[in-house]
Amino acid sequence: MLAPAMVVHGGFRCAAVMVALICCSVLCAGVATFAGEVSRKQIAVGKRLRRVNKPALKSIQSPDGDVIDCVHIAHQPAFDHPFLKNHTIQMRPAFHPEGLYDESKLVSDSGAKEQKTILQLWHQNGRCPKGTIPIRRTKGEDVLRATSVKRFGRKKHKTIPKPRFADPDLINESGHQHAIAYVEGEKYYGAKAIINVWEPKIQQFNEFSLSQLWILGGSFGEDLNSIEAGWQVSPDLYGDNNTRLFTYWTSDAYQATGCYNLLCSGFIQINSDIAMGASISPISDYGGSQYDISILVWKDPKEGNWWMQFGSDLVLGYWPSFLFSYLADSASMIEWGGEVVNSQPDGEHTATEMGSGHFPEEGFGKASYFRNIQIVDESNNLRSPKNVGTFTEQSNCYDVQNENNGDWGTFFYYGGPGRNSDC
Ligand SMILES: *[C@@H]1O[C@H](CO)[C@@H](O)[C@H](O)[C@H]1NC(C)=O
Ligand SMILES: *[C@@H]1O[C@H](CO)[C@@H](O)[C@H](O)[C@H]1NC(C)=O
Ligand SMILES: *[C@@H]1O[C@H](CO)[C@@H](O)[C@H](O)[C@H]1NC(C)=O
């Protein structure tokens, strides 16, 4: 109901521009051209909003300003995809890999807390009914912040950390910096990690800071396949500095396919509790309480779809196998860690933080971490990864240190403040 109202609003703005156009004489042809461009953009934004915002059965106002629309599961954006016209939704995975760790025990052992009741801020004001999925409503201003209407919801080209081939010139060019752990050289069918949640400070509007896992297929060419999930702070994408749960996928190295969250058709959501792109609450305190989220992505060996689970038991949904080329078989590399954009404001390194904004040396309670890192192997079992490598472009700005112990299995601390006297 509310989505069409936004379209009407777009129409009103358009009408105002038309009036301006009519009042304008030949003398202000320049202004008329500008107004024409504005109205074309408004129309494109309106079209985009109609496509991405689906009619809601119920809408929930979140304290952070978001509106969460509860959309009938069969009306979600995925079903705009021509290949999904006759798709029968899988309401549960045919297969679920068993982990090495007892998750309920893990939380109490680590000293970190996992919030059981409120996971996302909007839960304070209601829940979505059964048979619907929660979708963060896209506003006109969200689309207008993107470099173009077409690029809205998409990552920029070639931002994947490429440890073995890291070319310093390319690193400087793209401005993206990473501090990650990774494995390669086998066939992987999934990955899991418990990720500590923070709210890193972002210096410039066009920068972001994220912490995620990457499931990669292909050889970093134009056809790279990627499935990504984690948390991010991205003023450009969301209009604020909140820490949000996100997913991403592409099957052509961020060119024409894929997007964040449900901003294009692809991911099929089945869960009515968790909204992609919604704020996570609570966040860890420096020197105080630590909060974790758990993310598992795995390939169902029967149907071939890639599934995602959030927390110990919330199965969110799946990416159908046909979206991918390499990942239709398996992944060739898994990465875990942080990424920031360094746009070199004032010609200096950005002060945008990664993770907690502190270096790994500071350890638990102060540095950010990924723990109990696992991969899904060829026999579809979760196990500790072997031969974990680490990579960072400038360790004086953001660093990573991996370790091993009984409770945390394979884990690493990562992050940093960015700009400082050594960076
Ligand atoms: C969907 O089903 C209809 C009717 O059976 C068929 O004509 C159409 O080709 C199918 N579309 C796809 C994408 O499979
Ligand atoms: C990036 O560029 C800066 C300034 O041009 C240079 O000082 C620095 O060494 C470069 N970094 C790498 C990793 O090449
Ligand atoms: C986000 O943080 C930056 C500084 O880190 C601040 O300048 C900006 O106003 C904040 N934006 C919002 C929407 O709070």
Short mmCIF file of N, CA and C in Angstrom, two decimals, residues 155 159-166 171 176-184 210-216 220 228-229 333-340 354-355 360 368-370 373 387-395 397-403 410-416:
data_model
loop_
_atom_site.label_atom_id
_atom_site.label_comp_id
_atom_site.label_asym_id
_atom_site.label_seq_id
_atom_site.Cartn_x
_atom_site.Cartn_y
_atom_site.Cartn_z
N LYS A 155 28.15 -3.04 -6.20
CA LYS A 155 29.51 -2.68 -5.85
C LYS A 155 30.22 -2.17 -7.09
N THR A 159 36.76 -5.04 -6.72
CA THR A 159 37.12 -4.62 -5.37
C THR A 159 37.47 -5.83 -4.51
N ILE A 160 37.60 -6.98 -5.13
CA ILE A 160 37.88 -8.19 -4.35
C ILE A 160 39.36 -8.28 -4.02
N PRO A 161 39.67 -8.56 -2.76
CA PRO A 161 41.07 -8.75 -2.42
C PRO A 161 41.63 -9.97 -3.13
N LYS A 162 42.76 -9.80 -3.76
CA LYS A 162 43.31 -10.84 -4.61
C LYS A 162 44.72 -11.14 -4.08
N PRO A 163 44.82 -11.86 -2.97
CA PRO A 163 46.08 -11.95 -2.24
C PRO A 163 47.28 -12.32 -3.10
N ARG A 164 47.19 -13.36 -3.89
CA ARG A 164 48.39 -13.86 -4.56
C ARG A 164 48.86 -12.95 -5.67
N PHE A 165 47.91 -12.23 -6.25
CA PHE A 165 48.25 -11.43 -7.42
C PHE A 165 48.30 -9.96 -7.07
N ALA A 166 48.31 -9.65 -5.76
CA ALA A 166 48.17 -8.27 -5.35
C ALA A 166 49.18 -7.37 -6.08
N ILE A 171 46.08 -1.68 -6.26
CA ILE A 171 45.58 -1.41 -4.92
C ILE A 171 45.37 0.08 -4.73
N HIS A 176 40.65 0.44 -2.39
CA HIS A 176 40.07 -0.47 -1.39
C HIS A 176 41.19 -1.13 -0.60
N GLN A 177 41.03 -1.22 0.70
CA GLN A 177 42.04 -1.85 1.53
C GLN A 177 41.42 -2.97 2.35
N HIS A 178 42.20 -4.01 2.53
CA HIS A 178 41.69 -5.22 3.17
C HIS A 178 42.60 -5.69 4.28
N ALA A 179 42.07 -6.46 5.19
CA ALA A 179 42.87 -7.23 6.15
C ALA A 179 42.10 -8.54 6.30
N ILE A 180 42.61 -9.58 5.64
CA ILE A 180 41.82 -10.81 5.52
C ILE A 180 42.65 -12.06 5.80
N ALA A 181 41.91 -13.15 6.06
CA ALA A 181 42.48 -14.50 6.07
C ALA A 181 41.84 -15.23 4.91
N TYR A 182 42.55 -16.20 4.32
CA TYR A 182 41.97 -16.88 3.16
C TYR A 182 42.52 -18.30 3.01
N VAL A 183 41.77 -19.11 2.28
CA VAL A 183 42.24 -20.44 1.86
C VAL A 183 41.95 -20.60 0.38
N GLU A 184 42.78 -21.38 -0.29
CA GLU A 184 42.56 -21.68 -1.70
C GLU A 184 43.21 -23.02 -2.01
N LEU A 210 33.49 -2.70 5.99
CA LEU A 210 32.71 -3.93 6.15
C LEU A 210 33.56 -5.08 6.65
N SER A 211 32.87 -6.07 7.19
CA SER A 211 33.50 -7.30 7.69
C SER A 211 32.63 -8.44 7.20
N GLN A 212 33.24 -9.38 6.46
CA GLN A 212 32.41 -10.34 5.75
C GLN A 212 33.19 -11.59 5.40
N LEU A 213 32.49 -12.58 4.86
CA LEU A 213 33.16 -13.70 4.21
C LEU A 213 32.84 -13.65 2.73
N TRP A 214 33.82 -14.11 1.93
CA TRP A 214 33.69 -14.16 0.47
C TRP A 214 33.77 -15.63 0.05
N ILE A 215 32.85 -16.07 -0.77
CA ILE A 215 32.90 -17.41 -1.35
C ILE A 215 33.13 -17.18 -2.83
N LEU A 216 34.31 -17.56 -3.33
CA LEU A 216 34.72 -17.13 -4.67
C LEU A 216 34.91 -18.31 -5.62
N PHE A 220 39.40 -14.62 -10.86
CA PHE A 220 39.51 -13.16 -10.75
C PHE A 220 39.48 -12.47 -12.11
N GLU A 228 28.78 -13.15 -0.88
CA GLU A 228 29.37 -12.44 0.25
C GLU A 228 28.30 -12.17 1.31
N ALA A 229 28.71 -12.22 2.58
CA ALA A 229 27.78 -11.91 3.67
C ALA A 229 28.54 -11.43 4.88
N MET A 333 38.03 -20.50 -3.65
CA MET A 333 38.72 -19.70 -2.64
C MET A 333 37.70 -19.17 -1.63
N ILE A 334 38.11 -19.10 -0.36
CA ILE A 334 37.27 -18.50 0.67
C ILE A 334 38.10 -17.42 1.36
N GLU A 335 37.48 -16.27 1.59
CA GLU A 335 38.17 -15.21 2.32
C GLU A 335 37.26 -14.74 3.47
N TRP A 336 37.91 -14.30 4.56
CA TRP A 336 37.19 -13.75 5.71
C TRP A 336 37.93 -12.49 6.14
N GLY A 337 37.22 -11.42 6.46
CA GLY A 337 37.93 -10.26 6.99
C GLY A 337 37.27 -8.94 6.67
N GLY A 338 38.08 -7.87 6.73
CA GLY A 338 37.56 -6.52 6.60
C GLY A 338 37.99 -5.84 5.32
N GLU A 339 37.19 -4.87 4.90
CA GLU A 339 37.49 -4.06 3.72
C GLU A 339 37.00 -2.64 3.98
N VAL A 340 37.83 -1.66 3.60
CA VAL A 340 37.38 -0.26 3.67
C VAL A 340 37.72 0.41 2.34
N MET A 354 38.54 0.19 10.37
CA MET A 354 38.15 -1.17 10.02
C MET A 354 37.91 -1.93 11.32
N GLY A 355 36.81 -2.68 11.39
CA GLY A 355 36.49 -3.44 12.61
C GLY A 355 36.27 -2.50 13.77
N PRO A 360 45.14 -5.54 15.80
CA PRO A 360 45.00 -6.90 16.36
C PRO A 360 45.72 -7.10 17.70
N SER A 368 38.84 -6.33 16.87
CA SER A 368 37.74 -7.10 16.26
C SER A 368 38.27 -8.46 15.81
N TYR A 369 37.37 -9.44 15.74
CA TYR A 369 37.82 -10.80 15.40
C TYR A 369 36.79 -11.57 14.57
N PHE A 370 37.29 -12.61 13.91
CA PHE A 370 36.49 -13.71 13.34
C PHE A 370 36.97 -14.95 14.09
N ILE A 373 36.38 -20.28 12.61
CA ILE A 373 36.30 -20.27 11.15
C ILE A 373 36.30 -21.70 10.63
N ASN A 387 46.10 -24.49 6.08
CA ASN A 387 46.96 -23.53 5.36
C ASN A 387 46.29 -22.17 5.15
N VAL A 388 45.87 -21.58 6.25
CA VAL A 388 45.22 -20.27 6.17
C VAL A 388 46.29 -19.20 5.93
N GLY A 389 46.09 -18.42 4.87
CA GLY A 389 46.99 -17.30 4.59
C GLY A 389 46.37 -16.01 5.09
N THR A 390 47.19 -14.98 5.24
CA THR A 390 46.63 -13.66 5.57
C THR A 390 47.15 -12.65 4.56
N PHE A 391 46.43 -11.56 4.42
CA PHE A 391 46.79 -10.54 3.44
C PHE A 391 46.31 -9.17 3.90
N THR A 392 47.16 -8.19 3.76
CA THR A 392 46.75 -6.79 3.95
C THR A 392 47.65 -5.92 3.07
N GLU A 393 47.11 -4.84 2.53
CA GLU A 393 47.90 -3.99 1.64
C GLU A 393 48.89 -3.14 2.41
N GLN A 394 48.45 -2.58 3.54
CA GLN A 394 49.30 -1.69 4.34
C GLN A 394 49.06 -2.01 5.81
N SER A 395 49.93 -2.85 6.37
CA SER A 395 49.69 -3.32 7.73
C SER A 395 49.80 -2.21 8.77
N CYS A 397 48.20 0.48 8.49
CA CYS A 397 46.89 1.14 8.49
C CYS A 397 45.82 0.19 9.03
N TYR A 398 45.83 -1.06 8.51
CA TYR A 398 44.90 -2.10 8.95
C TYR A 398 45.69 -3.41 8.93
N ASP A 399 45.57 -4.21 9.98
CA ASP A 399 46.39 -5.42 10.05
C ASP A 399 45.54 -6.65 10.37
N VAL A 400 46.16 -7.81 10.27
CA VAL A 400 45.48 -9.08 10.57
C VAL A 400 46.48 -10.05 11.18
N GLN A 401 46.04 -10.80 12.19
CA GLN A 401 46.90 -11.82 12.84
C GLN A 401 46.07 -13.05 13.11
N ASN A 402 46.44 -14.18 12.49
CA ASN A 402 45.65 -15.39 12.74
C ASN A 402 46.30 -16.28 13.78
N GLU A 403 45.46 -17.05 14.46
CA GLU A 403 45.90 -17.92 15.55
C GLU A 403 45.00 -19.14 15.61
N THR A 410 40.22 -22.01 14.61
CA THR A 410 40.97 -21.06 13.79
C THR A 410 40.31 -19.70 13.94
N PHE A 411 41.08 -18.70 14.29
CA PHE A 411 40.51 -17.36 14.45
C PHE A 411 41.54 -16.31 14.10
N PHE A 412 41.09 -15.07 13.94
CA PHE A 412 42.05 -13.98 13.76
C PHE A 412 41.49 -12.68 14.28
N TYR A 413 42.40 -11.85 14.74
CA TYR A 413 42.07 -10.45 15.05
C TYR A 413 42.47 -9.63 13.83
N TYR A 414 41.73 -8.57 13.55
CA TYR A 414 42.01 -7.77 12.35
C TYR A 414 41.50 -6.34 12.60
N GLY A 415 41.89 -5.43 11.72
CA GLY A 415 41.34 -4.08 11.75
C GLY A 415 42.41 -3.03 12.04
N GLY A 416 41.95 -1.82 12.26
CA GLY A 416 42.86 -0.72 12.53
C GLY A 416 42.17 0.61 12.31
#
